[in-house]
Tab-separated table of C-alpha atoms and ligand atoms in Angstrom:
chain	number	residue	atom	x	y	z
A	1	MET	CA	-34.294	44.990	41.570
A	2	PRO	CA	-34.793	44.262	45.278
A	3	PHE	CA	-36.849	41.197	46.156
A	4	ASP	CA	-40.336	42.502	47.032
A	5	VAL	CA	-42.347	39.897	48.937
A	6	ALA	CA	-45.157	42.336	49.736
A	7	ALA	CA	-45.847	42.722	46.027
A	8	LEU	CA	-46.332	38.939	45.707
A	9	LEU	CA	-48.449	38.592	48.830
A	10	ARG	CA	-52.236	38.454	48.589
A	11	PRO	CA	-53.350	42.053	49.246
A	12	HIS	CA	-55.542	41.349	52.294
A	13	LEU	CA	-52.573	39.756	54.073
A	14	ARG	CA	-50.410	42.868	53.760
A	15	GLU	CA	-52.629	44.620	56.307
A	16	LEU	CA	-53.476	41.629	58.504
A	17	THR	CA	-52.647	41.909	62.181
A	18	PRO	CA	-51.704	38.433	63.411
A	19	TYR	CA	-53.102	36.926	66.602
A	20	SER	CA	-50.960	37.918	69.503
A	21	SER	CA	-50.748	35.087	71.990
A	22	ALA	CA	-50.190	35.538	75.691
A	23	ARG	CA	-46.625	34.249	75.367
A	24	ASP	CA	-45.976	36.570	72.442
A	25	ASP	CA	-47.070	39.698	74.302
A	26	PHE	CA	-44.737	39.205	77.213
A	27	SER	CA	-40.992	39.074	76.963
A	28	GLY	CA	-38.664	39.064	79.916
A	29	GLU	CA	-38.177	37.113	83.083
A	30	ALA	CA	-41.317	36.409	85.074
A	31	MET	CA	-41.945	34.069	87.952
A	32	VAL	CA	-45.712	33.989	87.932
A	33	PHE	CA	-47.590	33.334	84.713
A	34	LEU	CA	-51.277	34.171	85.093
A	35	ASP	CA	-51.760	35.321	81.520
A	36	ALA	CA	-52.886	32.266	79.545
A	37	ASN	CA	-55.588	30.516	81.576
A	38	GLU	CA	-53.498	27.372	81.892
A	39	ASN	CA	-53.822	24.784	84.632
A	40	PRO	CA	-51.215	25.945	87.200
A	41	ILE	CA	-51.028	22.630	89.054
A	42	GLY	CA	-49.966	20.178	86.380
A	43	SER	CA	-51.074	17.778	83.634
A	44	VAL	CA	-53.179	14.630	83.902
A	45	VAL	CA	-50.417	12.814	82.070
A	46	GLU	CA	-46.901	12.234	83.294
A	47	GLU	CA	-45.296	14.606	80.781
A	48	GLU	CA	-45.437	18.209	81.958
A	49	LEU	CA	-47.653	19.802	79.320
A	50	ASN	CA	-49.758	22.326	81.221
A	51	ARG	CA	-48.038	25.408	79.732
A	52	TYR	CA	-48.488	26.591	76.149
A	53	PRO	CA	-45.438	25.971	73.968
A	54	ASP	CA	-43.287	28.713	72.450
A	55	PRO	CA	-45.377	29.879	69.456
A	56	ARG	CA	-42.205	30.711	67.549
A	57	ALA	CA	-40.239	27.577	68.521
A	58	ARG	CA	-37.200	29.765	68.970
A	59	ALA	CA	-34.974	27.174	70.646
A	60	VAL	CA	-35.518	24.697	67.816
A	61	LYS	CA	-34.783	27.296	65.147
A	62	GLU	CA	-31.626	28.496	66.892
A	63	ARG	CA	-30.209	24.981	66.995
A	64	LEU	CA	-31.414	24.017	63.534
A	65	ALA	CA	-29.997	27.127	61.840
A	66	PRO	CA	-26.295	26.179	62.115
A	67	LEU	CA	-27.094	22.657	60.944
A	68	LEU	CA	-28.677	24.079	57.780
A	69	ASP	CA	-26.109	26.876	57.480
A	70	VAL	CA	-28.799	29.596	57.489
A	71	GLU	CA	-30.046	32.191	59.984
A	72	ALA	CA	-32.914	31.434	62.389
A	73	ASP	CA	-35.102	34.051	60.669
A	74	GLN	CA	-34.854	32.043	57.446
A	75	ILE	CA	-36.581	29.042	59.065
A	76	PHE	CA	-40.295	28.299	59.318
A	77	LEU	CA	-41.291	25.222	61.327
A	78	GLY	CA	-44.576	23.525	60.565
A	79	ASN	CA	-46.789	20.593	61.416
A	80	GLY	CA	-45.112	18.577	58.673
A	81	SER	CA	-43.902	20.163	55.446
A	82	ASP	CA	-47.481	19.737	54.260
A	83	GLU	CA	-48.337	22.717	56.486
A	84	ALA	CA	-45.728	24.827	54.694
A	85	ILE	CA	-47.137	23.801	51.299
A	86	ASP	CA	-50.625	24.857	52.373
A	87	LEU	CA	-49.470	28.153	53.909
A	88	LEU	CA	-47.411	29.091	50.845
A	89	ILE	CA	-50.448	28.617	48.629
A	90	ARG	CA	-52.719	30.504	51.021
A	91	ALA	CA	-50.276	33.385	51.312
A	92	PHE	CA	-49.367	33.890	47.671
A	93	CYS	CA	-52.241	32.631	45.492
A	94	GLU	CA	-55.521	34.515	45.251
A	95	PRO	CA	-58.192	31.775	44.845
A	96	GLY	CA	-59.677	31.618	41.364
A	97	GLU	CA	-57.089	34.079	40.030
A	98	GLN	CA	-53.547	32.988	40.687
A	99	ARG	CA	-52.239	29.505	40.035
A	100	ILE	CA	-49.478	27.070	40.841
A	101	LEU	CA	-47.327	25.207	38.328
A	102	ILE	CA	-46.212	21.629	38.965
A	103	THR	CA	-44.129	19.120	37.002
A	104	PRO	CA	-45.756	15.674	37.122
A	105	PRO	CA	-45.116	12.936	37.961
A	106	THR	CA	-44.561	14.495	41.388
A	107	TYR	CA	-45.759	14.651	44.991
A	108	GLY	CA	-49.555	14.727	45.188
A	109	MET	CA	-49.926	17.258	47.998
A	110	TYR	CA	-49.168	20.307	45.830
A	111	ARG	CA	-52.291	19.650	43.768
A	112	VAL	CA	-54.426	18.741	46.790
A	113	ALA	CA	-53.375	21.807	48.773
A	114	ALA	CA	-54.110	24.017	45.760
A	115	GLY	CA	-57.498	22.330	45.351
A	116	VAL	CA	-58.420	22.879	48.996
A	117	ASN	CA	-57.647	26.565	48.495
A	118	ALA	CA	-59.531	26.852	45.171
A	119	VAL	CA	-56.255	27.654	43.438
A	120	GLY	CA	-55.773	26.425	39.867
A	121	VAL	CA	-52.995	24.048	38.883
A	122	ASP	CA	-51.052	23.941	35.616
A	123	GLU	CA	-48.818	21.054	34.676
A	124	VAL	CA	-45.643	20.810	32.635
A	125	PRO	CA	-44.649	17.131	32.670
A	126	LEU	CA	-41.072	16.051	33.230
A	127	THR	CA	-39.141	14.778	30.229
A	128	PRO	CA	-39.156	10.986	29.612
A	129	GLY	CA	-35.818	10.948	31.486
A	130	TYR	CA	-37.637	12.503	34.494
A	131	GLN	CA	-35.919	15.886	34.237
A	132	LEU	CA	-37.377	19.393	34.120
A	133	ASP	CA	-38.457	20.537	30.667
A	134	VAL	CA	-37.149	24.054	31.158
A	135	ALA	CA	-38.166	25.398	27.760
A	136	SER	CA	-41.770	24.234	28.207
A	137	ILE	CA	-41.867	25.550	31.778
A	138	ARG	CA	-40.645	28.940	30.559
A	139	ALA	CA	-43.232	28.923	27.793
A	140	ALA	CA	-46.020	28.020	30.236
A	141	LEU	CA	-45.140	30.533	32.974
A	142	ARG	CA	-47.446	33.530	33.220
A	143	ASP	CA	-47.742	36.313	35.765
A	144	GLU	CA	-50.476	34.417	37.671
A	145	HIS	CA	-48.087	31.558	38.504
A	146	ARG	CA	-47.138	32.790	41.942
A	147	LEU	CA	-45.724	29.409	42.957
A	148	VAL	CA	-43.798	26.726	41.073
A	149	PHE	CA	-43.325	23.457	42.959
A	150	LEU	CA	-40.232	21.388	42.164
A	151	CYS	CA	-39.291	18.236	44.019
A	152	SER	CA	-35.654	17.108	44.176
A	153	PRO	CA	-35.093	14.230	44.681
A	154	ASN	CA	-38.480	13.787	43.084
A	155	ASN	CA	-41.262	11.626	44.462
A	156	PRO	CA	-42.144	9.129	42.897
A	157	THR	CA	-39.292	8.982	40.355
A	158	GLY	CA	-36.521	9.114	42.980
A	159	ASN	CA	-34.017	11.223	41.037
A	160	LEU	CA	-32.497	14.642	41.647
A	161	MET	CA	-33.533	17.412	39.279
A	162	ASP	CA	-30.700	19.031	37.376
A	163	ARG	CA	-29.420	21.911	39.477
A	164	ARG	CA	-28.959	24.360	36.610
A	165	ALA	CA	-32.453	23.573	35.349
A	166	MET	CA	-33.951	24.391	38.758
A	167	LEU	CA	-32.014	27.648	38.920
A	168	ALA	CA	-33.110	28.514	35.376
A	169	VAL	CA	-36.733	28.048	36.464
A	170	ALA	CA	-36.080	30.223	39.528
A	171	ALA	CA	-34.596	32.911	37.300
A	172	SER	CA	-37.643	33.012	35.010
A	173	ALA	CA	-40.459	32.533	37.530
A	174	PRO	CA	-42.711	35.532	38.272
A	175	GLY	CA	-43.121	34.410	41.904
A	176	LEU	CA	-41.655	31.877	44.291
A	177	VAL	CA	-40.091	28.556	43.351
A	178	VAL	CA	-40.550	25.937	46.071
A	179	VAL	CA	-37.947	23.173	46.005
A	180	ASP	CA	-39.102	20.207	48.069
A	181	GLU	CA	-36.006	18.471	49.466
A	182	ALA	CA	-37.792	15.881	51.610
A	183	TYR	CA	-35.343	13.187	50.427
A	184	ILE	CA	-32.173	15.289	50.127
A	185	ASP	CA	-30.339	13.386	52.894
A	186	PHE	CA	-30.257	10.318	50.632
A	187	ALA	CA	-28.805	12.233	47.674
A	188	GLY	CA	-25.203	12.786	48.618
A	189	GLU	CA	-23.242	15.933	49.414
A	190	GLY	CA	-23.882	19.209	47.667
A	191	ALA	CA	-27.230	18.337	46.106
A	192	SER	CA	-29.238	20.866	48.142
A	193	LEU	CA	-30.132	24.307	46.833
A	194	ILE	CA	-29.773	25.878	50.296
A	195	GLY	CA	-26.487	27.461	49.238
A	196	GLU	CA	-28.301	29.221	46.370
A	197	LEU	CA	-30.788	31.088	48.575
A	198	ALA	CA	-28.726	34.255	48.789
A	199	ALA	CA	-28.422	34.497	44.996
A	200	HIS	CA	-32.040	33.383	44.387
A	201	PRO	CA	-34.249	35.047	47.030
A	202	ASN	CA	-37.432	33.708	45.398
A	203	VAL	CA	-36.477	30.113	46.197
A	204	VAL	CA	-38.083	28.405	49.195
A	205	ILE	CA	-36.715	25.026	50.279
A	206	LEU	CA	-38.785	22.417	52.090
A	207	ARG	CA	-37.281	19.859	54.437
A	208	THR	CA	-38.895	17.365	56.759
A	209	PHE	CA	-38.102	15.253	59.813
A	210	SER	CA	-40.393	12.553	58.394
A	211	LYS	CA	-37.924	10.610	56.260
A	212	ALA	CA	-34.192	10.368	57.065
A	213	TRP	CA	-34.696	11.542	60.652
A	214	GLY	CA	-37.237	8.796	61.271
A	215	MET	CA	-39.809	11.086	62.900
A	216	ALA	CA	-42.860	10.969	60.639
A	217	ALA	CA	-45.171	10.660	63.642
A	218	ALA	CA	-43.833	13.824	65.290
A	219	ARG	CA	-45.040	16.032	62.391
A	220	LEU	CA	-42.131	18.401	61.879
A	221	GLY	CA	-41.598	20.182	58.584
A	222	VAL	CA	-39.255	23.010	57.672
A	223	ALA	CA	-39.378	25.793	55.113
A	224	ILE	CA	-36.182	27.746	54.483
A	225	GLY	CA	-36.105	30.955	52.517
A	226	HIS	CA	-35.798	34.721	52.415
A	227	PRO	CA	-36.600	36.225	55.843
A	228	ASP	CA	-39.495	38.235	54.342
A	229	VAL	CA	-41.108	35.052	52.943
A	230	ILE	CA	-40.594	33.222	56.232
A	231	ALA	CA	-42.083	36.174	58.135
A	232	VAL	CA	-45.257	35.831	56.047
A	233	LEU	CA	-45.612	32.135	56.909
A	234	ASN	CA	-45.048	32.876	60.591
A	235	LYS	CA	-47.641	35.640	60.470
A	236	ILE	CA	-50.452	33.479	59.068
A	237	LYS	CA	-49.772	30.127	60.763
A	238	LEU	CA	-51.841	28.953	63.712
A	239	PRO	CA	-50.236	30.395	66.862
A	240	TYR	CA	-49.285	27.052	68.411
A	241	ASN	CA	-48.730	24.941	65.312
A	242	LEU	CA	-45.915	22.959	66.921
A	243	SER	CA	-46.792	21.182	70.139
A	244	GLU	CA	-44.434	21.173	73.098
A	245	LEU	CA	-43.882	17.463	72.450
A	246	ALA	CA	-42.852	18.157	68.856
A	247	GLN	CA	-40.486	20.930	69.949
A	248	ARG	CA	-38.888	18.724	72.608
A	249	VAL	CA	-38.240	15.848	70.243
A	250	ALA	CA	-36.965	18.266	67.593
A	251	LEU	CA	-34.345	19.537	70.041
A	252	GLU	CA	-33.436	15.981	70.970
A	253	ALA	CA	-33.141	15.020	67.302
A	254	ILE	CA	-30.930	17.969	66.406
A	255	ALA	CA	-28.620	17.076	69.289
A	256	HIS	CA	-28.277	13.610	67.749
A	257	ALA	CA	-27.975	14.441	64.053
A	258	ASP	CA	-25.201	11.841	63.852
A	259	ARG	CA	-27.865	9.161	64.362
A	260	LYS	CA	-29.677	10.460	61.287
A	261	ASP	CA	-26.450	10.195	59.316
A	262	ALA	CA	-26.026	6.597	60.494
A	263	PHE	CA	-29.596	5.758	59.408
A	264	VAL	CA	-28.930	7.301	56.013
A	265	ALA	CA	-25.728	5.275	55.585
A	266	SER	CA	-27.470	1.979	56.287
A	267	ILE	CA	-30.505	2.829	54.134
A	268	LEU	CA	-28.182	3.756	51.252
A	269	ALA	CA	-26.335	0.441	51.562
A	270	GLU	CA	-29.663	-1.363	51.645
A	271	ARG	CA	-30.920	0.611	48.633
A	272	GLN	CA	-27.961	-0.611	46.611
A	273	TRP	CA	-28.517	-4.212	47.720
A	274	LEU	CA	-32.260	-4.096	47.000
A	275	ALA	CA	-31.825	-2.437	43.591
A	276	ALA	CA	-29.463	-5.242	42.548
A	277	ARG	CA	-31.908	-7.940	43.731
A	278	LEU	CA	-34.889	-6.269	42.066
A	279	ALA	CA	-32.997	-6.050	38.785
A	280	GLU	CA	-32.933	-9.865	38.773
A	281	VAL	CA	-36.701	-10.261	39.256
A	282	PRO	CA	-38.224	-11.592	36.008
A	283	VAL	CA	-41.440	-9.504	36.165
A	284	ILE	CA	-39.411	-6.290	36.529
A	285	THR	CA	-38.130	-4.655	33.340
A	286	THR	CA	-36.409	-1.579	34.822
A	287	VAL	CA	-35.219	-0.396	38.219
A	288	HIS	CA	-34.681	3.339	38.017
A	289	ALA	CA	-31.636	4.890	39.665
A	290	SER	CA	-32.547	6.540	42.953
A	291	ASP	CA	-31.293	9.495	44.982
A	292	ALA	CA	-33.956	8.797	47.638
A	293	ASN	CA	-34.977	6.066	50.099
A	294	PHE	CA	-37.223	4.321	47.591
A	295	LEU	CA	-36.933	2.676	44.198
A	296	LEU	CA	-39.216	3.104	41.221
A	297	ALA	CA	-39.432	-0.202	39.371
A	298	ILE	CA	-41.260	-0.966	36.130
A	299	PHE	CA	-43.267	-4.197	36.086
A	300	VAL	CA	-44.704	-6.259	33.248
A	301	ASP	CA	-48.071	-6.227	35.057
A	302	ALA	CA	-47.853	-3.650	37.856
A	303	ARG	CA	-51.439	-3.854	39.054
A	304	GLY	CA	-51.408	-7.656	39.101
A	305	THR	CA	-48.115	-7.773	40.989
A	306	TYR	CA	-49.343	-5.113	43.403
A	307	GLU	CA	-52.411	-7.196	44.242
A	308	ARG	CA	-50.452	-10.415	44.649
A	309	LEU	CA	-48.033	-8.623	46.977
A	310	VAL	CA	-50.945	-7.368	49.066
A	311	GLU	CA	-52.249	-10.949	49.327
A	312	ARG	CA	-48.864	-11.830	50.814
A	313	GLY	CA	-48.996	-8.936	53.266
A	314	VAL	CA	-46.567	-6.634	51.429
A	315	VAL	CA	-47.731	-3.128	50.551
A	316	VAL	CA	-45.912	-0.990	48.005
A	317	ARG	CA	-47.150	2.131	46.224
A	318	ASP	CA	-48.892	1.646	42.897
A	319	ARG	CA	-47.917	4.548	40.640
A	320	SER	CA	-48.750	2.720	37.409
A	321	ARG	CA	-51.585	5.054	36.441
A	322	VAL	CA	-49.494	8.185	36.910
A	323	ILE	CA	-48.184	10.083	33.879
A	324	LEU	CA	-44.789	8.781	32.626
A	325	CYS	CA	-45.006	5.934	35.160
A	326	ASP	CA	-46.642	3.140	33.134
A	327	GLY	CA	-46.080	-0.133	34.964
A	328	ALA	CA	-44.420	1.538	37.941
A	329	LEU	CA	-44.498	0.493	41.570
A	330	ARG	CA	-42.698	2.641	44.133
A	331	ILE	CA	-40.920	0.559	46.734
A	332	THR	CA	-39.599	2.047	49.979
A	333	VAL	CA	-36.246	0.636	51.051
A	334	GLY	CA	-37.043	-1.350	54.192
A	335	THR	CA	-34.913	-3.273	56.637
A	336	ARG	CA	-33.038	-6.280	55.273
A	337	ALA	CA	-35.706	-8.555	56.815
A	338	GLU	CA	-38.528	-6.565	55.182
A	339	ASN	CA	-36.772	-6.470	51.841
A	340	GLU	CA	-36.298	-10.239	51.970
A	341	VAL	CA	-40.021	-10.687	52.616
A	342	LEU	CA	-40.696	-8.462	49.591
A	343	LEU	CA	-38.296	-10.440	47.380
A	344	ALA	CA	-39.759	-13.758	48.500
A	345	ALA	CA	-43.264	-12.493	47.761
A	346	LEU	CA	-42.127	-11.237	44.336
A	347	ALA	CA	-40.622	-14.645	43.574
A	348	GLU	CA	-44.059	-16.185	44.174
A	349	ALA	CA	-46.105	-13.372	42.627
B	401	PLP	C1	-42.884	12.486	52.434
B	401	PLP	C2	-42.826	13.782	51.714
B	401	PLP	C3	-42.942	14.990	52.407
B	401	PLP	C4	-43.101	15.007	53.889
B	401	PLP	O1	-44.247	15.593	54.332
B	401	PLP	P1	-44.422	15.818	55.901
B	401	PLP	O2	-45.703	16.568	55.964
B	401	PLP	O3	-43.255	16.642	56.360
B	401	PLP	O4	-44.459	14.482	56.555
B	401	PLP	C5	-42.819	16.176	51.704
B	401	PLP	N1	-42.593	16.174	50.390
B	401	PLP	C6	-42.459	15.030	49.694
B	401	PLP	C7	-42.151	15.073	48.261
B	401	PLP	C8	-42.594	13.807	50.339
B	401	PLP	O5	-42.491	12.676	49.634
């Protein structure tokens, strides 16, 4: 059966004519651009920003595609991956009718984005070992579940989801399965599902420049999937969702991907060092293994420790009231100096 994105799409979007921007309408070589009501003289700031950016960010996609080993038409670029999450829900879930399925404990934005769009959320918790409960997911899936959100490595637990389990979910889902790989750079070779896209056209992968690339402030997120799915996201996004500044730094980043790899190497070494130190802290009972740039640790009195850390100027993420995360604080791997401040504060706390 061929993969039919139109059948999954909300009906009113099948007919929608997208906004056609001035830069979209014209293609070719021109010398005089009088089509977009821009300021022809310049910008009030030093950066030259008086012209609208490329609405399709073609240069970024062309350079990113070989890095991801996909084609440019399989890439959507957004204002953070949060934009892709929102657009996927808006494109494929009819409010009040269709629903998303999530596997808590997991990233909070899936639920929030569904809520903003009046789309219902169903939950199938992870197993106590923080893996997908495939049988329960299969049993819960109904035709109205147009999107399943998986996160691998998962936030806040830090571990990769079993690959075969994710593919089993993709094989049984009635709609799209979104695999959020925000932390994949920290997980070692071969952990990504990108190579499975051809065999599983209903999988959409999310990536971000916010973590390993060190560019959270630039707001650059990526969705990778079947060209027909990506075309839908491009059709309904705001015309200029990526600023010229974001596109410029994206190009610069891609040209220096080796720097990202160097960051990852030092964060991984630091993760190992910090995990060993945390394991010796008396108020910590467990430090979970991590495939990400953070550690989930279980504390005797998580809330109390959290507050005493704050008093000492150290902020971690309290996940202790989240399902399956009793006593848990999520700790980002910092620099050695930051981690030493954390450990000193924990020794006093
Ligand atoms: C941090 C994070 C993101 C990144 O979101 P951006 O909008 O790209 O900054 C996405 N997914 C998960 C699970 C995250 O933890």
